[in-house]
Short mmCIF file of C-alpha atoms in Angstrom, two decimals:
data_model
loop_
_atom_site.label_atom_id
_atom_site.label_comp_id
_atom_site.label_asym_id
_atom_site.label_seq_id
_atom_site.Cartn_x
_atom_site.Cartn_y
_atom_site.Cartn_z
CA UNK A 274 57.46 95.78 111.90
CA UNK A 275 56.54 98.25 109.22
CA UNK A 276 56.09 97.36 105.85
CA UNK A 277 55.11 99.59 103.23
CA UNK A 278 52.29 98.73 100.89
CA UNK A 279 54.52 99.39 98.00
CA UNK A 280 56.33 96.33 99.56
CA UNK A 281 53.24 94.22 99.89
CA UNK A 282 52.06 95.22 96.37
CA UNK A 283 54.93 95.45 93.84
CA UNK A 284 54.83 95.21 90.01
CA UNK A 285 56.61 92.85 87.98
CA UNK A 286 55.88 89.73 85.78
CA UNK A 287 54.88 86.10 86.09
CA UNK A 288 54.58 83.24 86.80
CA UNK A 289 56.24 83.66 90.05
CA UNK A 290 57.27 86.62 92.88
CA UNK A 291 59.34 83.82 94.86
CA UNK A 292 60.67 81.75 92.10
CA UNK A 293 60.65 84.70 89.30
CA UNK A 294 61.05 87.87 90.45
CA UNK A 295 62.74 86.97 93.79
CA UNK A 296 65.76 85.41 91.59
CA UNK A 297 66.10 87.95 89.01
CA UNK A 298 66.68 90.71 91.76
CA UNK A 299 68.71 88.21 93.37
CA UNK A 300 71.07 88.23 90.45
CA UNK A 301 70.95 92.37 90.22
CA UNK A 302 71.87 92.40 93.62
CA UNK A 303 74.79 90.14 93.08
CA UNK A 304 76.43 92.37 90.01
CA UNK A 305 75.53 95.45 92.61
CA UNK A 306 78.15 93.59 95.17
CA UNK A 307 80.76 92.92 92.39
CA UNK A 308 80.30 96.45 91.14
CA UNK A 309 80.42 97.83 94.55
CA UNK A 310 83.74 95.83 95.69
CA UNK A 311 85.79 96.74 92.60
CA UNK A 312 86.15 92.70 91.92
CA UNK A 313 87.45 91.80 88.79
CA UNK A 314 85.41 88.81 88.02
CA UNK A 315 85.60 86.85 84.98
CA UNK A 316 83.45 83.73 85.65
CA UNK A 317 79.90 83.28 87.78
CA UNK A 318 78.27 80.26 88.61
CA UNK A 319 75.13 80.20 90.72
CA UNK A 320 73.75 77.62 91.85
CA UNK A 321 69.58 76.93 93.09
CA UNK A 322 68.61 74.74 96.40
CA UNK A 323 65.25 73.95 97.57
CA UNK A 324 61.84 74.61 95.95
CA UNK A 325 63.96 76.92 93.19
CA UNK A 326 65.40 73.64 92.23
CA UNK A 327 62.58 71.30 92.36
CA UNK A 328 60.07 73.42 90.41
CA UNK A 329 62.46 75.99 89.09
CA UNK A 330 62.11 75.26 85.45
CA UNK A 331 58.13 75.14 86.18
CA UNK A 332 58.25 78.57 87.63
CA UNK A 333 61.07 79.89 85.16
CA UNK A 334 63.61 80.53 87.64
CA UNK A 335 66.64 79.81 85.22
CA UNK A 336 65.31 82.30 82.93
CA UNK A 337 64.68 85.12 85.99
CA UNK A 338 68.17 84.25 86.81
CA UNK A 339 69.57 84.91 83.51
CA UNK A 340 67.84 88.26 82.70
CA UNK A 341 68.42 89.56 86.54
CA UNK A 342 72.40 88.94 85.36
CA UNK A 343 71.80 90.68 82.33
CA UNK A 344 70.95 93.58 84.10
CA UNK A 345 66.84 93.49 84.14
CA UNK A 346 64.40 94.07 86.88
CA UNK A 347 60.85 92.82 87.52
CA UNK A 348 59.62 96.38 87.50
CA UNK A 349 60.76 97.99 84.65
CA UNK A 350 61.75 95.02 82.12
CA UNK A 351 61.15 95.50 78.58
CA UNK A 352 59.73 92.13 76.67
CA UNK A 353 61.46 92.65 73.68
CA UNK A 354 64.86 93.28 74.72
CA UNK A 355 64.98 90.85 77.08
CA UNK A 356 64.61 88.00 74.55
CA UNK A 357 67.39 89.99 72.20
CA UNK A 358 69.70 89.63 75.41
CA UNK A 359 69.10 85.93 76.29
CA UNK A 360 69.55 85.30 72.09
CA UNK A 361 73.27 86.73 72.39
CA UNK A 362 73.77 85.66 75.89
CA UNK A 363 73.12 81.92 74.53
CA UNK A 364 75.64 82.72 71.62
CA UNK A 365 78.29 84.61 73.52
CA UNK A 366 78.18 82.99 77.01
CA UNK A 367 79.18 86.57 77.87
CA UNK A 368 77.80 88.88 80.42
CA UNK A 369 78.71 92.98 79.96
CA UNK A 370 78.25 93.85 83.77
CA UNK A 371 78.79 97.67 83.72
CA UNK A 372 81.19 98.59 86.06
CA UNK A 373 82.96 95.20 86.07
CA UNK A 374 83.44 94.28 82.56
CA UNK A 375 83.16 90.71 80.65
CA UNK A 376 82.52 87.95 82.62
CA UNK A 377 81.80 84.26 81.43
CA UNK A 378 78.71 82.56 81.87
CA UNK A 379 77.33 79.82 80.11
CA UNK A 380 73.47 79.36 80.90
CA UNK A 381 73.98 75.69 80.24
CA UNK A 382 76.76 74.92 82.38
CA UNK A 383 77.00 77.81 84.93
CA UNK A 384 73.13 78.11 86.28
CA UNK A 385 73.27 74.30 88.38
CA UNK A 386 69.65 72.94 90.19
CA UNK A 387 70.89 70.97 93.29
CA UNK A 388 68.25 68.82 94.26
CA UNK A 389 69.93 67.46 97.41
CA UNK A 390 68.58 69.05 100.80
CA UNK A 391 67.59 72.98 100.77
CA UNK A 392 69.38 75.66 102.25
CA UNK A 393 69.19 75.96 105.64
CA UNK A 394 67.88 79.51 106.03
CA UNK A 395 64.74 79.31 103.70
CA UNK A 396 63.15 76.63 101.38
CA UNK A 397 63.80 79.02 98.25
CA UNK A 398 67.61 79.83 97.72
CA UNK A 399 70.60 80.29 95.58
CA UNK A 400 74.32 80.71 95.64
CA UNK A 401 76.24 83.13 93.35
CA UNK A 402 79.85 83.11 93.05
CA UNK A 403 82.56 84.87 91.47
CA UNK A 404 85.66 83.50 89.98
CA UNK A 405 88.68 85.32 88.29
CA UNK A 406 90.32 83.74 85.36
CA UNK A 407 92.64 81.11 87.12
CA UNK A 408 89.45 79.88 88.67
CA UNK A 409 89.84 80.82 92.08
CA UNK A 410 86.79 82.13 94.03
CA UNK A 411 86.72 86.17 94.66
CA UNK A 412 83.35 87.04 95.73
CA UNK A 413 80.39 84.29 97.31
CA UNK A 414 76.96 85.18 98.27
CA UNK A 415 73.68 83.61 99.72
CA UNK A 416 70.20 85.02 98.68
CA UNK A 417 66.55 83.80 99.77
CA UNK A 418 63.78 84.37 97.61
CA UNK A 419 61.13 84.41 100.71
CA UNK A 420 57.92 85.55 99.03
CA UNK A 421 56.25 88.14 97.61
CA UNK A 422 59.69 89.43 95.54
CA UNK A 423 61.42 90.33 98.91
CA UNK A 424 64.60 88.49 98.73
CA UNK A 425 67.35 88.53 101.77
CA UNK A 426 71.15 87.42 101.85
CA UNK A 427 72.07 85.28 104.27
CA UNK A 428 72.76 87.67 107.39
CA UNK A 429 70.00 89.94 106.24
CA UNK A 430 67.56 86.98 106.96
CA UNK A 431 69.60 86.34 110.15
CA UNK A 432 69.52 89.66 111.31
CA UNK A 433 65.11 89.27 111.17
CA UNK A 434 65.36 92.58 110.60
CA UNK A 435 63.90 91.60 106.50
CA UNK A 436 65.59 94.09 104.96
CA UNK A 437 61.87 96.01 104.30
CA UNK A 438 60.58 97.09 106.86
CA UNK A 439 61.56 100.67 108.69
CA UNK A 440 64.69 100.53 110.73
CA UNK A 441 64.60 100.59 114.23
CA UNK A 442 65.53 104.50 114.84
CA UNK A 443 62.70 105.15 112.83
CA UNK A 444 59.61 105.11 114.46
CA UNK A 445 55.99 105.55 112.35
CA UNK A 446 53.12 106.68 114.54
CA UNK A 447 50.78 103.84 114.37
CA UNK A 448 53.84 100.50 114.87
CA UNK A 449 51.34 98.12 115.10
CA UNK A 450 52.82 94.78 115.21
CA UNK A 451 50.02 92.19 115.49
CA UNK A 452 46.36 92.64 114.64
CA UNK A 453 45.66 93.14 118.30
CA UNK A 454 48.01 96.17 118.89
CA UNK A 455 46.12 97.52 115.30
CA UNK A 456 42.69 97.28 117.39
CA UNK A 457 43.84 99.26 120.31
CA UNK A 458 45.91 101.52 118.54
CA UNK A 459 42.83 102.33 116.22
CA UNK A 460 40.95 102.57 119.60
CA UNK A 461 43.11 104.68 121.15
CA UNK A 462 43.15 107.13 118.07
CA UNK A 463 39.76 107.56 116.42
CA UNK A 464 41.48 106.11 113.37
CA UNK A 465 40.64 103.18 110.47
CA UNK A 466 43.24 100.84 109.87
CA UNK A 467 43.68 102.56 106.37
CA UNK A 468 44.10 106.12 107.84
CA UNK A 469 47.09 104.66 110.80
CA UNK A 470 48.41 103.03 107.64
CA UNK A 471 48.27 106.08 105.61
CA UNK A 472 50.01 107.83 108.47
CA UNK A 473 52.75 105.30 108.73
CA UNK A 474 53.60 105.54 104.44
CA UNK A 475 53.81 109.58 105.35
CA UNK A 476 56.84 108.72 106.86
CA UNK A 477 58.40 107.77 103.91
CA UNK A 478 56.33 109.54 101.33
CA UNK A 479 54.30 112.63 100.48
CA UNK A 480 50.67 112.41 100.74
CA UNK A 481 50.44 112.67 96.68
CA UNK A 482 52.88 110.51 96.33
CA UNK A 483 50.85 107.44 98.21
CA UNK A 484 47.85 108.45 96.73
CA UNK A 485 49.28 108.46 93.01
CA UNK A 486 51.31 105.24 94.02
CA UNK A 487 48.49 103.39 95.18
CA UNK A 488 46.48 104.10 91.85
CA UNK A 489 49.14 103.11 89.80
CA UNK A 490 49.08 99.72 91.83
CA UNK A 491 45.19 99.47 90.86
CA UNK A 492 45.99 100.43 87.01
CA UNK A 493 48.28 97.65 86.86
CA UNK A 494 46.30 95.14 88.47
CA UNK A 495 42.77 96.58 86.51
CA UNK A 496 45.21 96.67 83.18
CA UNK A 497 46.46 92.65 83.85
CA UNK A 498 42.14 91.80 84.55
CA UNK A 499 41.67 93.59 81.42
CA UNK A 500 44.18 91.74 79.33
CA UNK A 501 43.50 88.56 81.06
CA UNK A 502 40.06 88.85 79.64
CA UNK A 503 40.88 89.35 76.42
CA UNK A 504 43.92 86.70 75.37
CA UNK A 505 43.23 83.44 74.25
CA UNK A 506 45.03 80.25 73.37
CA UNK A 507 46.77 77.86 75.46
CA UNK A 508 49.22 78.29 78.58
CA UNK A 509 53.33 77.92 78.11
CA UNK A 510 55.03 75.09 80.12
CA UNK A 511 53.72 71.82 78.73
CA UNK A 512 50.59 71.09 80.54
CA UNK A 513 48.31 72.28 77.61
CA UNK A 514 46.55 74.64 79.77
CA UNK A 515 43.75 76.33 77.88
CA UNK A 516 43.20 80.13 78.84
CA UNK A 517 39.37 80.06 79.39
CA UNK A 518 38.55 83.73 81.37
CA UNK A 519 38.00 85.24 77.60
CA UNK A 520 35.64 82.57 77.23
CA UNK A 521 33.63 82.38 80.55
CA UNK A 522 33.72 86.69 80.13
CA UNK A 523 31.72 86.76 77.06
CA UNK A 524 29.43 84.34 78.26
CA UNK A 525 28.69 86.34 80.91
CA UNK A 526 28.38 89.41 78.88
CA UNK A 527 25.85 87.71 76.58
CA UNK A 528 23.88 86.64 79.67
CA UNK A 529 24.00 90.29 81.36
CA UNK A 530 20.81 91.57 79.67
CA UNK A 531 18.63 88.64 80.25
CA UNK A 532 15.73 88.85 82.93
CA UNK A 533 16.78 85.18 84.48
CA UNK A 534 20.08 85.47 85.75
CA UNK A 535 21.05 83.26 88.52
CA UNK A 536 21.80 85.26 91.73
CA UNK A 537 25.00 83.35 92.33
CA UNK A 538 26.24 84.77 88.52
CA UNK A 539 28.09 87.09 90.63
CA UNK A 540 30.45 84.61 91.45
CA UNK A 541 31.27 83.39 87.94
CA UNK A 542 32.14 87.53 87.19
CA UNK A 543 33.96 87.18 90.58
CA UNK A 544 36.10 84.05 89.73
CA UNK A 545 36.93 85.17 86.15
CA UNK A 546 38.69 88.69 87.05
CA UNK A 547 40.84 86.17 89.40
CA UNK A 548 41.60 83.61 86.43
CA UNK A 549 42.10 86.46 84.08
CA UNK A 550 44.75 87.80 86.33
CA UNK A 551 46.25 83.91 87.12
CA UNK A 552 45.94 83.19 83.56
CA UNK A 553 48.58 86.53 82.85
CA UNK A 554 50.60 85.37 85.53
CA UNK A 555 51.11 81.86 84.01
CA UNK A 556 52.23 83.43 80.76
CA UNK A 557 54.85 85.74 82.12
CA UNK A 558 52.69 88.72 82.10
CA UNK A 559 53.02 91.72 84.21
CA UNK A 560 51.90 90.85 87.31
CA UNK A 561 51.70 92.94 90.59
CA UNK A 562 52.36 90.89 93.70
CA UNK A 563 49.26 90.47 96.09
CA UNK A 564 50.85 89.86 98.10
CA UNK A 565 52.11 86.90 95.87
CA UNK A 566 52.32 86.15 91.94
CA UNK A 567 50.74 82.95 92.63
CA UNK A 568 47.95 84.42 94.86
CA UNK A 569 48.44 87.70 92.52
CA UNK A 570 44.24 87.67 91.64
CA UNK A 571 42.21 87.48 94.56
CA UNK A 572 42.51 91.60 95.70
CA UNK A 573 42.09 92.19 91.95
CA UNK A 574 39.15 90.04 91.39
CA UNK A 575 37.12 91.84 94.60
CA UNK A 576 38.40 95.39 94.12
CA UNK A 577 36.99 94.92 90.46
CA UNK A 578 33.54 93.66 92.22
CA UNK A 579 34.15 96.21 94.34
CA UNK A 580 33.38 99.05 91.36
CA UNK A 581 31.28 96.42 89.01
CA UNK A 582 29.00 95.14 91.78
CA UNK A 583 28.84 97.44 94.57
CA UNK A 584 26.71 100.90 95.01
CA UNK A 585 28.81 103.84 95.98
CA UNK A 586 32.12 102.85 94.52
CA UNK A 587 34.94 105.06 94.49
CA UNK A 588 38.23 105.91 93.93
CA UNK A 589 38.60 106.95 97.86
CA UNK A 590 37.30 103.14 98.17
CA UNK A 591 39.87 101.72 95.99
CA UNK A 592 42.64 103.36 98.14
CA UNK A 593 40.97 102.26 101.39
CA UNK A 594 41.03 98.70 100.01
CA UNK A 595 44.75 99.02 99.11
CA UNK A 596 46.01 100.68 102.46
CA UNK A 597 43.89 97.93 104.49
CA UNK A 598 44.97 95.25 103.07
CA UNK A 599 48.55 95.82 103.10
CA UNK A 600 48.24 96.60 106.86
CA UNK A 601 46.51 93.04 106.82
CA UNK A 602 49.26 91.92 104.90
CA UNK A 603 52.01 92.81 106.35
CA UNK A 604 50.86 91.52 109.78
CA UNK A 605 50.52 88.22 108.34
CA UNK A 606 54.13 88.58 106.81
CA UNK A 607 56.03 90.16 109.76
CA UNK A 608 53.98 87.04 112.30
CA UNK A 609 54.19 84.01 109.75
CA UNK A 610 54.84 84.03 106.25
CA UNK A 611 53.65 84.51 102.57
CA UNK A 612 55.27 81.80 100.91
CA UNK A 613 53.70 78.78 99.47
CA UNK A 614 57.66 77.14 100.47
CA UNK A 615 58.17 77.86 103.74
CA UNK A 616 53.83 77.09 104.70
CA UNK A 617 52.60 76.26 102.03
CA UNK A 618 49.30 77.66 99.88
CA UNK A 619 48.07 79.05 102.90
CA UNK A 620 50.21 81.61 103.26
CA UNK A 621 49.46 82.61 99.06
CA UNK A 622 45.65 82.36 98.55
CA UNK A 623 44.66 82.44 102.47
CA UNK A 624 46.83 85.65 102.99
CA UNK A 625 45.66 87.32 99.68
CA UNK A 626 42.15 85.98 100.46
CA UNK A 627 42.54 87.67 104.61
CA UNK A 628 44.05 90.97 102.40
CA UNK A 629 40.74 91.57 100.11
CA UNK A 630 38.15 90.56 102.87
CA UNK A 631 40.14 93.10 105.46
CA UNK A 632 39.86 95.33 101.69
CA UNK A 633 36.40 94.97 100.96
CA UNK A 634 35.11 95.12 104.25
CA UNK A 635 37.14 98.66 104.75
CA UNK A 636 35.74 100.04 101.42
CA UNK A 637 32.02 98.90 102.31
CA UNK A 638 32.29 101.15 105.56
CA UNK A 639 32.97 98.23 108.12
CA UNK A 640 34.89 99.51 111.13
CA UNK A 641 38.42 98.08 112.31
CA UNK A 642 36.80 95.33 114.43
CA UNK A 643 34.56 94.42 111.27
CA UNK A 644 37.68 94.57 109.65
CA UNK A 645 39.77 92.39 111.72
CA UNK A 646 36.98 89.85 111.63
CA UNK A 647 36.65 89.91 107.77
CA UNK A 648 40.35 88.99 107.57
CA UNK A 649 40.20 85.97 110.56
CA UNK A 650 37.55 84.43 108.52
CA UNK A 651 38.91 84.15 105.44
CA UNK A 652 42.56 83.33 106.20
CA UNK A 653 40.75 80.36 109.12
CA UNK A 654 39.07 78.58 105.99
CA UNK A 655 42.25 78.39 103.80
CA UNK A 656 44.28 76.83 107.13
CA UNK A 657 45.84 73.84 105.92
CA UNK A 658 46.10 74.55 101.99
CA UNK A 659 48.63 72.87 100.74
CA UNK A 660 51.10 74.38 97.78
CA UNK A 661 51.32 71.39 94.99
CA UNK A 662 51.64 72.45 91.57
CA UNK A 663 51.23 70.22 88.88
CA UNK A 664 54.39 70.13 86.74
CA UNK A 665 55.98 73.22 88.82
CA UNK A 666 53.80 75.61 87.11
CA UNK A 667 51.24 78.09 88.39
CA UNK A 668 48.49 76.79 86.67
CA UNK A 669 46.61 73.72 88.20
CA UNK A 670 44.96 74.14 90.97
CA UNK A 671 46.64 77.79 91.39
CA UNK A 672 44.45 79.49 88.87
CA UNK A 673 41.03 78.03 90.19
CA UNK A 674 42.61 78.73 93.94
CA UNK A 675 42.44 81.78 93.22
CA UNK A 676 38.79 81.76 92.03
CA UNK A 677 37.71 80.48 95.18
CA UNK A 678 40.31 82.54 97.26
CA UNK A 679 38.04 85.38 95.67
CA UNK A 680 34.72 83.92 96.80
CA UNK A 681 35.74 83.63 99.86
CA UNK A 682 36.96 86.63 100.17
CA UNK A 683 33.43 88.43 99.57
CA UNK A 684 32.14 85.95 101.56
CA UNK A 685 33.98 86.64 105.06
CA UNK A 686 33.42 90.58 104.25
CA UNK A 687 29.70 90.15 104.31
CA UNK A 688 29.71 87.86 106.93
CA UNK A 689 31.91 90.56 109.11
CA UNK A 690 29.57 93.54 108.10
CA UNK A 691 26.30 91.45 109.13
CA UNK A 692 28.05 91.77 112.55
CA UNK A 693 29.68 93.71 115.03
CA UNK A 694 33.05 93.17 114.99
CA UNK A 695 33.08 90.56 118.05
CA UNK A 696 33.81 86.87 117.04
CA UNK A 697 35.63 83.61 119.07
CA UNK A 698 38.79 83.53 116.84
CA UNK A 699 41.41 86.60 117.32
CA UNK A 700 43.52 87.08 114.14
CA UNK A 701 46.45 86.61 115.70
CA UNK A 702 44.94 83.28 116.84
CA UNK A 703 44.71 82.28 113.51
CA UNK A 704 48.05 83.55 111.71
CA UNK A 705 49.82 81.61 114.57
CA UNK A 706 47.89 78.50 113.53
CA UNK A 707 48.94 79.36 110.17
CA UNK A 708 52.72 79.10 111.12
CA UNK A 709 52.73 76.30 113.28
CA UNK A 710 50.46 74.37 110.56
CA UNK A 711 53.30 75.45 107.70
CA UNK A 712 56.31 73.98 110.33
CA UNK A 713 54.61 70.90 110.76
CA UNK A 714 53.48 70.39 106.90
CA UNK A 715 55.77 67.67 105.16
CA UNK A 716 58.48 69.33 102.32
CA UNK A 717 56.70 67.51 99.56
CA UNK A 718 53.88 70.28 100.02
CA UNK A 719 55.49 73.12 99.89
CA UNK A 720 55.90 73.97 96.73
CA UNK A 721 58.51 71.16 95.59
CA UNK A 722 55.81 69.33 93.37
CA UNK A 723 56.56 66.25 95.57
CA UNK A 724 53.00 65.51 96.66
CA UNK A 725 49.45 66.09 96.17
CA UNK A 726 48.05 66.95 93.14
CA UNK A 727 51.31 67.22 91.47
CA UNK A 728 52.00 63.98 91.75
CA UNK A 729 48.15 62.60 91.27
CA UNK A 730 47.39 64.10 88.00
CA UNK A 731 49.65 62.37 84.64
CA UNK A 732 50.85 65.56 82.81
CA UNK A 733 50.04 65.70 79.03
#
C-alpha cells in the first residue's frame, strides 16, 4: 500500500485530525453525496458513536461537524468566517448547501452523541442522514474518522482498500509494503528510503511539485513552532491549561550566552518546539498532521533541532526527513494503525516518535538499515501507551507526550547511527506488537476518557 506523504502530512487545524478534521470532511463529503444524487433534502441529522461521542465536545467534534456542513475544510478554512457562519447558523438553523438548496438543521437538536456501544467498523464514527420535508429518510451514510484526517464510509473501510492509497492498476516502482520489503527493495536498487519514496510521489506528481509541496509542509509546521512560541495565556476547554512554551523559550534564550549551560539544555529546546506546536493544536490552531494532531509536534520539534542543533543542515535534509518519515509512516498505517481509538497513544506519539527517528537518522546520513533501526527503537519504547485525556482534550498528558515523544526520538537516531544497522527487533516485529497490544487494550483507553489519567486527575 502506497500512501503519499501529502497523506501522512496534511494541513489543517486543532485540536484533533480524528475527532476535528476527520468529522468536518466527513460532513463535506456528505453535502458532496446529496449534491451528487440530485436529493432534495430539507432536514439532516447526524449522529456521533464511539470515542467522537465520549470525548467529542473535548476534541470539538460538534463544532468540526458544523463548519464541515457549512461548507469548510481543514485545509483552507478561514477563522473569521467560520465564526460569522456558526453565528447565523445558530440563529437560522439553516444550512445553504449549494447545489441542493435550504436544508434544516438545528445544532442543538440535530448533531446527537450516542454514548451506547461504538460502531462496529471503527471506534470513531458518525451517521448522517437526509430527510425531505414529510420526514421520511432520502439519503443515509456511514463515515469513520480513522486517524490522521483520513476518513472512510462504511464500504470504503470494508473494501481495505483506505480510500488513499494508489489503486491497484497502478503500480509505483518501489511498492514496499512492510519495512522488510523497504530493506530489500533499497538493497536491490542502490536507493535511500527517501529517494524509492521520492520515486513512488513521481507517480502522482512532478518532481517540483514534491519538492515545493514538501516545503510548504515544513513552513507550516516551522510557522505553528514559531507561533507556539510566542502566544501566551491559558488553554480553551475548561481545564485551565496554562500555555508555558513562550515561557520555557525565553528562558532558554536568556541562558544561551552563558558559559555554564547544562549539556542536557538541548532537551528543554527539544521539548519546547513540541509543546509550542501541542500548545497550537489545543487552541484550534493550524496544525499539520504528523501523522496525527495529537502527536502533531514530535517531527516538528526534531526537524527544528535538526537546523538549530545540528552541523550541515539543509534544506535537501529537511526533504529527506519528510520523504523518510512518511515512508515510515505509512508502513505503520497500512500494518497497524495511527489512531489513539482504535490502539491507543501508541499509535500517535510512538508512530510520530518511529517517523522523526527514521527522519533524523535519514538527514544525519544514516543508511536504510540505520534507518529502519532508528524507527524500531523508538516506536518499541512507546509500546503500550495508553490514549487517556483528561477532560477529552489534547492537553494533559498529550502536550508533555509529545515532549518526550521528541526526546526519544533523537535518542533512537543516535543510538541507530552509533551502529550498523543490525539489531534483535525487526520493525515489522514491533508494529505487529503494536496492533495486537491496541486489540487487546480495554475501550476505556482508547481515547474515550474512561480510564487512566482521565479519570485520576479532578478537573478544575
Amino acid at each position: 500500500m502506497f500512501i503519499s506523504v501529502f497523506d501522512i502530512f496534511k494541513i489543517g487545524i486543532g485540536p484533533s485530525s480524528s475527532h476535528t478534521m476527520g468529522p468536518m470532511v466527513a460532513a463535506g463529503r456528505f453535502l458532496a453525496l446529496l449534491r451528487d444524487n440530485h436529493v432534495p433534502a430539507k432536514r439532516i441529522i447526524v449522529s456521533l458513536h464511539g470515542s467522537l461521542a465520549f470525548t467529542g465536545k473535548g476534541h470539538a467534534t460538534d463544532r468540526a461537524v458544523l463548519l464541515g456542513l457549512l461548507g469548510h475544510l481543514p485545509a483552507t478554512i478561514d477563522p473569521d468566517r467560520a465564526e460569522e457562519d456558526l453565528t447565523a447558523l445558530s440563529d437560522t438553523k439553516i444550512l445553504a448547501v449549494e447545489g441542493v438548496g435550504r436544508i434544516a438543521f438545528d445544532p442543538q437538536a440535530d448533531l446527537l452523541f450516542d454514548y451506547g456501544p461504538p460502531l462496529a467498523g471503527h471506534a470513531n464514527g458518525l451517521i448522517l442522514r437526509a430527510y425531505d420535508g414529510e420526514g421520511r429518510p432520502l439519503a443515509e451514510e456511514t463515515y469513520y474518522s480513522i486517524g490522521g484526517g483520513f476518513v472512510l464510509t462504511e464500504a470504503e473501510l470494508a473494501e481495505k482498500d483506505g480510500g488513499f492509497g494508489v489503486a491497484e492498476e497502478e503500480t509505483v516502482p518501489f511498492p514496499f509494503r512492510n519495512a522488510r520489503e523497504m530493506l530489500a527493495m533499497g538493497r536491490d536498487s542502490g536507493k535511500s528510503v527517501a529517494e524509492m519514496k521520492r520515486a513512488n510521489e513521481e507517480l502522482r506528481h512532478p518532481a517540483r511539485d514534491i519538492d515545493a509541496g514538501v516545503d510548504a509542509i515544513w513552513e507550516a509546521m516551522d510557522s505553528c513552532i514559531r507561533r507556539g512560541l510566542s502566544v501566551e495565556g491559558q488553554l480553551p476547554g475548561g481545564l485551565k491549561v496554562k500555555r508555558r512554551a513562550s515561557a520555557i523559550h525565553k528562558k532558554l534564550q536568556a541562558e544561551a550566552g552563558k558559559n555554564r549551560a547544562f549539556e542536557h539544555t538541548v532537551m528543554d529546546w527539544l521539548a519546547v518546539y513540541a509543546m509550542a506546536v501541542n500548545e497550537e493544536n489545543a487552541a484550534g490552531g493550524r496544525i499539520v498532521t504528523a501523522p496525527t494532531n495529537g502527536a502533531a509536534g514530535v517531527v516538528p520539534a526534531v526537524i527544528r533541532y535538526y537546523l538549530s542543533h545540528c552541523p550541515d543542515c539543509n534544506q535537501t535534509g529537511i526533504r529527506t526527513f519528510l520523504l523518510t518519515a512518511a515512508a515510515i509512516g505509512g508502513i505503520i498505517k497500512a500494518n497497524a494503525s495511527i489512531s489513539g481509538a482504535e490502539v491507543g497513544c501508541q499509535g500517535e506519539v510512538g508512530s510520530a516518535s518511529a517517523m522523526a527517528a527514521a527522519g533524523l537518522c535519514a538527514a544525519l546520513g544514516g543508511s536504510n538499515e540505520q534507518i529502519e533501526n532508528a524507527a524500531e527503537i523508538a516506536l518499541e519504547h512507546h509500546l503500550g501507551m495508553t490514549c487517556d485525556p483528561v477532560g477529552g482534550l489534547v492537553q494533559v498528558p498529550c502536550i508533555e507526550r509529545n515532549a518526550l515523544g521528541a526526546v526519544k526520538a533523537v535518542t533512537a537516531a543516535s543510538l541507530a547511527l552509533r551502529g550498523d544497522g543490525t539489531h534483535f527487533v525487526p520493525l515489522d516485529s514491533c508494529i505487529e506488537t503494536m496492533r495486537q497490544t491496541g486489540l487487546d487494550m480495554t475501550d476505556k483507553y482508547k481515547e474515550t476518557s474512561k480510564g487512566g489519567l482521565a479519570v485520576n486527575v479532578v478537573e478544575c
